[in-house]
Short mmCIF file of C-alpha atoms in Angstrom, two decimals:
data_model
loop_
_atom_site.label_atom_id
_atom_site.label_comp_id
_atom_site.label_asym_id
_atom_site.label_seq_id
_atom_site.Cartn_x
_atom_site.Cartn_y
_atom_site.Cartn_z
CA UNK X 6 21.39 4.66 -9.12
CA UNK X 7 21.41 5.01 -12.89
CA UNK X 8 20.24 3.26 -16.04
CA UNK X 9 22.89 0.54 -15.88
CA UNK X 10 20.65 -2.34 -16.86
CA UNK X 11 19.19 -2.74 -13.38
CA UNK X 12 15.55 -2.27 -12.45
CA UNK X 13 13.48 -1.29 -9.41
CA UNK X 14 10.11 -2.91 -8.71
CA UNK X 15 8.00 0.03 -7.55
CA UNK X 16 4.47 -1.45 -7.72
CA UNK X 17 4.22 -4.24 -5.13
CA UNK X 18 1.41 -5.58 -2.96
CA UNK X 19 2.25 -7.25 0.33
CA UNK X 20 0.10 -9.17 2.81
CA UNK X 21 -1.18 -5.76 3.94
CA UNK X 22 -3.27 -5.80 0.75
CA UNK X 23 -5.61 -8.09 2.64
CA UNK X 24 -6.50 -11.37 0.86
CA UNK X 25 -5.01 -9.98 -2.35
CA UNK X 26 -1.25 -9.69 -1.85
CA UNK X 27 0.69 -12.78 -0.82
CA UNK X 28 4.13 -11.20 -0.45
CA UNK X 29 5.51 -11.24 3.09
CA UNK X 30 7.69 -8.17 3.53
CA UNK X 31 10.80 -10.00 4.86
CA UNK X 32 10.72 -12.38 1.88
CA UNK X 33 10.20 -9.47 -0.52
CA UNK X 34 13.19 -7.54 0.83
CA UNK X 35 15.33 -10.67 0.85
CA UNK X 36 14.49 -11.52 -2.77
CA UNK X 37 15.22 -8.01 -3.99
CA UNK X 38 18.60 -8.13 -2.25
CA UNK X 39 19.32 -11.55 -3.76
CA UNK X 40 18.54 -10.19 -7.23
CA UNK X 41 20.99 -7.33 -6.71
CA UNK X 42 18.35 -4.64 -7.04
CA UNK X 43 19.10 -1.37 -5.24
CA UNK X 44 15.57 -0.55 -4.03
CA UNK X 45 11.98 -1.79 -3.87
CA UNK X 46 8.58 -0.16 -3.42
CA UNK X 47 5.45 -0.96 -1.44
CA UNK X 48 2.05 0.10 -2.84
CA UNK X 49 -0.66 -1.71 -0.94
CA UNK X 50 -4.32 -1.23 -1.79
CA UNK X 51 -5.82 1.68 0.11
CA UNK X 52 -3.50 1.56 3.14
CA UNK X 53 0.02 2.19 4.39
CA UNK X 54 -0.02 -0.26 7.28
CA UNK X 55 3.16 -1.97 6.08
CA UNK X 56 5.23 1.21 5.63
CA UNK X 57 7.36 0.95 8.76
CA UNK X 58 7.87 -2.82 8.49
CA UNK X 59 8.91 -2.35 4.86
CA UNK X 60 11.33 0.39 5.83
CA UNK X 61 12.93 -1.61 8.64
CA UNK X 62 13.28 -4.86 6.68
CA UNK X 63 14.67 -3.14 3.60
CA UNK X 64 17.24 -1.18 5.59
CA UNK X 65 18.29 -4.39 7.33
CA UNK X 66 18.81 -5.99 3.90
CA UNK X 67 20.74 -3.06 2.46
CA UNK X 68 17.89 -2.22 0.08
CA UNK X 69 16.41 1.26 -0.29
CA UNK X 70 12.71 1.32 0.70
CA UNK X 71 10.29 3.25 -1.52
CA UNK X 72 7.12 3.89 0.48
CA UNK X 73 3.86 4.36 -1.38
CA UNK X 74 0.23 3.37 -1.81
CA UNK X 75 -2.12 2.27 -4.57
CA UNK X 76 -5.01 4.51 -3.70
CA UNK X 77 -8.69 4.10 -4.42
CA UNK X 78 -9.88 7.33 -6.05
CA UNK X 79 -13.48 8.40 -6.63
CA UNK X 80 -14.24 8.44 -10.37
CA UNK X 81 -15.49 12.03 -10.61
CA UNK X 82 -17.56 12.81 -7.53
CA UNK X 83 -16.74 14.06 -4.05
CA UNK X 84 -15.39 11.40 -1.72
CA UNK X 85 -18.50 11.59 0.46
CA UNK X 86 -20.76 10.73 -2.49
CA UNK X 87 -21.45 6.99 -2.54
CA UNK X 88 -23.31 6.89 -5.83
CA UNK X 89 -22.00 4.61 -8.56
CA UNK X 90 -20.55 6.11 -11.73
CA UNK X 91 -20.56 4.58 -15.22
CA UNK X 92 -19.01 6.22 -18.27
CA UNK X 93 -19.76 3.63 -20.94
CA UNK X 94 -22.73 1.82 -22.36
CA UNK X 95 -24.27 -1.32 -20.89
CA UNK X 96 -22.35 -3.34 -23.46
CA UNK X 97 -19.10 -1.84 -22.09
CA UNK X 98 -19.82 -2.69 -18.45
CA UNK X 99 -16.80 -5.03 -18.23
CA UNK X 100 -14.49 -2.15 -19.20
CA UNK X 101 -16.11 0.46 -16.97
CA UNK X 102 -15.24 1.90 -13.56
CA UNK X 103 -13.95 -0.63 -11.01
CA UNK X 104 -15.87 -1.81 -7.97
CA UNK X 105 -19.18 -1.61 -9.77
CA UNK X 106 -18.68 2.10 -10.41
CA UNK X 107 -17.15 3.23 -7.10
CA UNK X 108 -13.44 3.82 -7.65
CA UNK X 109 -10.40 3.99 -9.90
CA UNK X 110 -6.77 3.31 -8.91
CA UNK X 111 -3.78 5.65 -8.61
CA UNK X 112 -0.21 4.78 -7.61
CA UNK X 113 1.78 7.21 -5.44
CA UNK X 114 5.17 7.20 -3.69
CA UNK X 115 6.67 9.50 -1.06
CA UNK X 116 9.75 11.33 -2.32
CA UNK X 117 10.43 12.91 1.08
CA UNK X 118 9.36 12.73 4.70
CA UNK X 119 6.86 15.48 3.94
CA UNK X 120 5.47 13.30 1.18
CA UNK X 121 5.27 10.34 3.56
CA UNK X 122 3.32 12.47 6.03
CA UNK X 123 1.02 13.63 3.23
CA UNK X 124 0.32 10.10 2.01
CA UNK X 125 -0.53 9.02 5.55
CA UNK X 126 -2.84 12.00 5.99
CA UNK X 127 -4.52 11.39 2.62
CA UNK X 128 -5.02 7.73 3.53
CA UNK X 129 -6.58 8.75 6.84
CA UNK X 130 -9.00 11.14 5.14
CA UNK X 131 -9.93 8.40 2.66
CA UNK X 132 -10.80 6.05 5.51
CA UNK X 133 -12.67 8.62 7.59
CA UNK X 134 -14.57 10.46 4.84
CA UNK X 135 -14.47 8.50 1.60
CA UNK X 136 -15.11 4.89 2.55
CA UNK X 137 -17.75 3.00 0.60
CA UNK X 138 -18.10 -0.73 1.26
CA UNK X 139 -14.53 -1.82 2.10
CA UNK X 140 -12.86 0.84 -0.07
CA UNK X 141 -11.32 3.99 1.48
CA UNK X 142 -11.47 6.53 -1.35
CA UNK X 143 -9.67 9.78 -2.05
CA UNK X 144 -10.80 12.45 -4.49
CA UNK X 145 -8.94 15.14 -6.43
CA UNK X 146 -9.41 17.60 -3.58
CA UNK X 147 -7.55 15.24 -1.22
CA UNK X 148 -4.87 14.57 -3.82
CA UNK X 149 -4.33 18.31 -4.33
CA UNK X 150 -4.19 19.04 -0.61
CA UNK X 151 -1.59 16.34 0.07
CA UNK X 152 0.43 16.34 -3.16
CA UNK X 153 3.65 17.95 -1.96
CA UNK X 154 6.54 15.52 -1.77
CA UNK X 155 4.57 12.87 -3.72
CA UNK X 156 5.36 11.18 -7.04
CA UNK X 157 2.41 9.59 -8.86
CA UNK X 158 1.72 7.44 -11.88
CA UNK X 159 -1.30 6.49 -13.96
CA UNK X 160 -1.48 3.16 -12.16
CA UNK X 161 -2.83 -0.23 -13.20
CA UNK X 162 -5.55 -1.05 -15.78
CA UNK X 163 -8.13 0.12 -13.21
CA UNK X 164 -6.80 3.67 -13.35
CA UNK X 165 -9.05 6.44 -14.63
CA UNK X 166 -6.88 7.04 -17.72
CA UNK X 167 -6.86 3.38 -18.77
CA UNK X 168 -10.59 3.05 -18.08
CA UNK X 169 -11.41 6.03 -20.28
CA UNK X 170 -9.18 4.64 -23.04
CA UNK X 171 -10.86 1.23 -22.98
CA UNK X 172 -14.23 2.95 -23.33
CA UNK X 173 -12.99 4.85 -26.38
CA UNK X 174 -12.96 8.20 -24.57
CA UNK X 175 -9.50 9.52 -25.46
CA UNK X 176 -10.21 13.21 -24.78
CA UNK X 177 -11.46 12.37 -21.27
CA UNK X 178 -8.39 10.20 -20.67
CA UNK X 179 -6.08 13.00 -21.78
CA UNK X 180 -7.94 15.47 -19.57
CA UNK X 181 -7.60 13.18 -16.53
CA UNK X 182 -3.87 12.75 -17.16
CA UNK X 183 -3.48 16.53 -17.48
CA UNK X 184 -5.27 17.03 -14.16
CA UNK X 185 -2.89 14.64 -12.43
CA UNK X 186 0.07 16.40 -13.99
CA UNK X 187 -1.27 19.71 -12.66
CA UNK X 188 -1.85 18.24 -9.19
CA UNK X 189 1.54 16.58 -8.72
CA UNK X 190 3.70 18.69 -11.03
CA UNK X 191 5.09 18.02 -14.50
CA UNK X 192 8.15 16.20 -13.16
CA UNK X 193 6.16 14.12 -10.67
CA UNK X 194 3.62 12.32 -12.83
CA UNK X 195 4.49 9.23 -14.88
CA UNK X 196 2.57 7.13 -17.38
CA UNK X 197 2.72 3.57 -16.01
CA UNK X 198 3.07 0.59 -18.35
CA UNK X 199 2.31 -3.02 -17.36
CA UNK X 200 2.65 -6.26 -19.30
CA UNK X 201 1.02 -9.40 -17.93
CA UNK X 202 -0.48 -10.58 -21.21
CA UNK X 203 -3.80 -8.90 -20.46
CA UNK X 204 -6.16 -7.67 -23.14
CA UNK X 205 -6.93 -4.69 -20.87
CA UNK X 206 -3.24 -3.70 -20.99
CA UNK X 207 -2.72 -4.25 -24.72
CA UNK X 208 -5.78 -2.23 -25.74
CA UNK X 209 -4.66 0.93 -23.93
CA UNK X 210 -0.91 0.94 -24.60
CA UNK X 211 -1.15 3.00 -27.78
CA UNK X 212 -3.38 5.54 -26.04
CA UNK X 213 -1.05 5.76 -23.04
CA UNK X 214 1.95 6.38 -25.31
CA UNK X 215 0.05 9.09 -27.17
CA UNK X 216 -0.91 10.79 -23.90
CA UNK X 217 2.70 10.57 -22.71
CA UNK X 218 3.87 12.32 -25.90
CA UNK X 219 1.19 15.02 -25.77
CA UNK X 220 1.92 15.85 -22.13
CA UNK X 221 5.65 15.17 -22.31
CA UNK X 222 5.13 12.77 -19.40
CA UNK X 223 7.80 10.13 -18.71
CA UNK X 224 7.06 6.40 -18.95
CA UNK X 225 7.39 4.01 -16.02
CA UNK X 226 7.55 0.21 -16.29
CA UNK X 227 6.04 -1.79 -13.43
CA UNK X 228 5.06 -5.39 -12.74
CA UNK X 229 2.15 -5.18 -10.27
CA UNK X 230 3.61 -7.93 -8.11
CA UNK X 231 1.32 -9.75 -5.66
CA UNK X 232 3.71 -12.51 -4.63
CA UNK X 233 7.48 -12.91 -4.40
CA UNK X 234 8.26 -16.06 -6.40
CA UNK X 235 6.63 -17.49 -9.54
CA UNK X 236 5.72 -20.68 -7.66
CA UNK X 237 3.68 -18.61 -5.16
CA UNK X 238 0.94 -18.05 -7.77
CA UNK X 239 -1.18 -20.97 -6.54
CA UNK X 240 -1.09 -19.76 -2.94
CA UNK X 241 -2.18 -16.29 -4.04
CA UNK X 242 -4.95 -17.84 -6.14
CA UNK X 243 -6.25 -19.67 -3.07
CA UNK X 244 -6.13 -16.37 -1.17
CA UNK X 245 -8.33 -14.76 -3.80
CA UNK X 246 -10.83 -17.60 -3.33
CA UNK X 247 -11.01 -16.82 0.38
CA UNK X 248 -11.50 -13.15 -0.49
CA UNK X 249 -14.37 -13.85 -2.90
CA UNK X 250 -15.89 -16.80 -0.99
CA UNK X 251 -15.42 -19.15 -3.93
CA UNK X 252 -13.62 -22.45 -4.64
CA UNK X 253 -10.60 -23.26 -6.75
CA UNK X 254 -12.67 -25.59 -8.93
CA UNK X 255 -15.19 -22.84 -9.75
CA UNK X 256 -14.53 -21.78 -13.37
CA UNK X 257 -16.35 -18.47 -12.82
CA UNK X 258 -14.50 -17.44 -9.68
CA UNK X 259 -12.51 -14.21 -9.40
CA UNK X 260 -8.91 -14.80 -10.41
CA UNK X 261 -5.98 -12.98 -11.95
CA UNK X 262 -5.80 -13.26 -15.70
CA UNK X 263 -2.39 -13.06 -17.30
CA UNK X 264 0.87 -14.19 -15.71
CA UNK X 265 4.01 -13.03 -14.01
CA UNK X 266 2.81 -11.17 -10.90
CA UNK X 267 6.07 -11.88 -9.06
CA UNK X 268 9.42 -10.18 -8.47
CA UNK X 269 11.13 -10.70 -11.81
CA UNK X 270 14.87 -10.22 -12.29
CA UNK X 271 15.98 -7.00 -13.94
CA UNK X 272 16.89 -8.87 -17.11
CA UNK X 273 13.34 -10.18 -17.49
CA UNK X 274 11.83 -6.75 -17.00
CA UNK X 275 14.27 -5.17 -19.44
CA UNK X 276 13.42 -7.80 -22.03
CA UNK X 277 9.69 -7.37 -21.42
CA UNK X 278 9.97 -3.62 -22.10
CA UNK X 279 12.86 -3.81 -24.57
CA UNK X 280 11.33 -1.18 -26.89
CA UNK X 281 10.94 1.24 -23.94
CA UNK X 282 14.29 1.16 -22.11
CA UNK X 283 13.59 4.61 -20.69
CA UNK X 284 10.55 3.20 -18.85
CA UNK X 285 12.91 0.84 -17.02
CA UNK X 286 15.55 3.53 -16.50
CA UNK X 287 12.88 5.72 -14.90
CA UNK X 288 12.28 3.12 -12.16
CA UNK X 289 15.83 3.84 -11.05
CA UNK X 290 15.20 7.57 -11.34
CA UNK X 291 12.10 7.38 -9.12
CA UNK X 292 14.01 5.28 -6.58
CA UNK X 293 16.83 7.84 -6.60
CA UNK X 294 14.37 10.65 -5.96
CA UNK X 295 12.58 8.93 -3.07
CA UNK X 296 14.32 9.48 0.25
CA UNK X 297 12.25 8.67 3.34
CA UNK X 298 13.71 8.10 6.79
CA UNK X 299 11.96 6.66 9.84
CA UNK X 300 13.98 7.62 12.91
CA UNK X 301 12.78 6.15 16.20
CA UNK X 302 15.67 7.70 18.09
CA UNK X 303 14.75 11.33 17.61
CA UNK X 304 12.23 13.38 19.57
CA UNK X 305 8.82 12.78 18.08
CA UNK X 306 9.50 9.10 17.45
CA UNK X 307 6.73 7.17 15.76
CA UNK X 308 6.06 4.99 18.79
CA UNK X 309 5.12 6.77 22.04
CA UNK X 310 7.66 6.88 24.83
CA UNK X 311 6.23 6.22 28.30
CA UNK X 312 7.78 8.02 31.26
CA UNK X 313 8.73 5.03 33.45
CA UNK X 314 9.88 5.16 37.08
CA UNK X 315 13.66 5.14 37.37
CA UNK X 316 13.97 1.43 38.18
CA UNK X 317 11.78 0.30 35.26
CA UNK X 318 11.94 0.26 31.49
CA UNK X 319 8.87 0.02 29.21
CA UNK X 320 9.06 -3.75 28.76
CA UNK X 321 9.46 -4.65 32.42
CA UNK X 322 6.81 -2.16 33.52
CA UNK X 323 4.35 -3.43 30.88
CA UNK X 324 4.86 -7.06 31.95
CA UNK X 325 4.45 -6.11 35.61
CA UNK X 326 1.19 -4.29 34.87
CA UNK X 327 -0.12 -7.34 33.01
CA UNK X 328 0.79 -9.51 35.98
CA UNK X 329 -0.98 -7.15 38.37
CA UNK X 330 -4.06 -7.08 36.17
CA UNK X 331 -4.28 -10.87 36.04
CA UNK X 332 -3.89 -11.16 39.78
CA UNK X 333 -6.64 -8.59 40.33
CA UNK X 334 -9.10 -10.11 37.86
CA UNK X 335 -8.69 -13.69 39.07
CA UNK X 336 -8.34 -13.05 42.82
CA UNK X 337 -4.68 -14.04 42.76
CA UNK X 338 -5.27 -17.37 40.94
CA UNK X 339 -5.34 -16.88 37.14
CA UNK X 340 -6.03 -20.18 35.29
CA UNK X 341 -3.21 -21.88 33.40
CA UNK X 342 -4.83 -21.33 29.99
CA UNK X 343 -5.18 -17.60 30.75
CA UNK X 344 -1.52 -17.39 31.75
CA UNK X 345 -0.47 -19.13 28.55
CA UNK X 346 -2.55 -16.79 26.40
CA UNK X 347 -1.22 -13.74 28.26
CA UNK X 348 2.34 -14.98 27.81
CA UNK X 349 1.78 -15.42 24.07
CA UNK X 350 0.18 -12.00 23.61
CA UNK X 351 2.84 -10.25 25.69
CA UNK X 352 5.51 -11.92 23.59
CA UNK X 353 4.01 -10.51 20.41
CA UNK X 354 3.61 -7.02 21.91
CA UNK X 355 7.18 -6.98 23.22
CA UNK X 356 8.59 -8.29 19.96
CA UNK X 357 6.81 -5.52 18.04
CA UNK X 358 8.10 -2.95 20.59
CA UNK X 359 4.56 -1.82 21.37
CA UNK X 360 4.94 -1.85 25.18
CA UNK X 361 5.11 1.94 25.38
CA UNK X 362 1.92 2.25 23.32
CA UNK X 363 -0.03 -0.04 25.67
CA UNK X 364 1.30 1.80 28.73
CA UNK X 365 0.21 5.16 27.30
CA UNK X 366 -3.27 3.84 26.48
CA UNK X 367 -3.61 2.26 29.94
CA UNK X 368 -2.56 5.56 31.51
CA UNK X 369 -5.25 7.69 29.87
CA UNK X 370 -7.89 5.00 30.42
CA UNK X 371 -7.02 4.99 34.11
CA UNK X 372 -7.19 8.81 34.15
CA UNK X 373 -10.68 8.63 32.57
CA UNK X 374 -11.80 6.13 35.22
CA UNK X 375 -10.36 8.26 38.02
CA UNK X 376 -12.31 11.25 36.77
CA UNK X 377 -15.61 9.43 36.29
CA UNK X 378 -15.48 9.53 32.49
CA UNK X 379 -15.25 5.74 32.19
CA UNK X 380 -16.61 3.08 34.48
#
């Protein structure tokens, strides 16, 4: 990959960004392939649930998968601290820390399998130790602990750097950017630029460019996509209404300002950032640097392997155990509606290749029952 006029969309939200992203991963991978782009990223809000699906669908489409996350990061306190933080005056409340003072955003991608493991671990810590309301939050201690093999950027307008800039706090913004550069390494931290026609983007661009020059940090152009095609905007808008419990005809409802949150062709992105061609070239550089491989055929595969009797495989043994369970629970006469539901659920489990997982879980539950640990 090189700066040949192409472009890689690195900042993308799928349906795993619950009630926020409307992009289905198969459609996303298919569109990127159709546009002739060499790679595509996934950066869902606060989770990496779609990482393997993204990897598999991209590989099937001949597109390089870039696995990442848009993390929620505590503004300045430890992740266990649930107090709200505000840096501006009451009159600046609309420009202050996101989530009512609970978090900022940070975009990260795995450049290696070690980086992938670190992002997963950091996400787990955020969920177990940093959650406030529905937001699993990391802090700088977590970022530092799990920074190896990770490339990061300043993120969207809700990032700490952009927030400080909107509040007129340049020195604090520069300090935050310097801390990220120290955490991830000089070559692994980018200043992210977005253009959706938002006032929040326009007001901070000059500050971001100044910070990039002072720190000698490279620029990165992104599009913060939340749906695949331009015509999907209305569907995503309706999804946001479900998320916020509001109606489409409510003028005060939560909605996306600006436009263009879809997978744009490379030519559109290049034109949008025509005065910063290097920011587009760097999307190809990041994609070139990111090399993650999921291998289910090696020892230590991601899905558990159940040791089946010689005459069985995981699928047939799983289906047989379900049949036995139904016979036992319904005295040999399971109702038709139960059989239909079981058939549907088994079909989903088998299609997702989760049979081994359910067999492993059933095995240790049975062991617990046999030893009086469970009833």
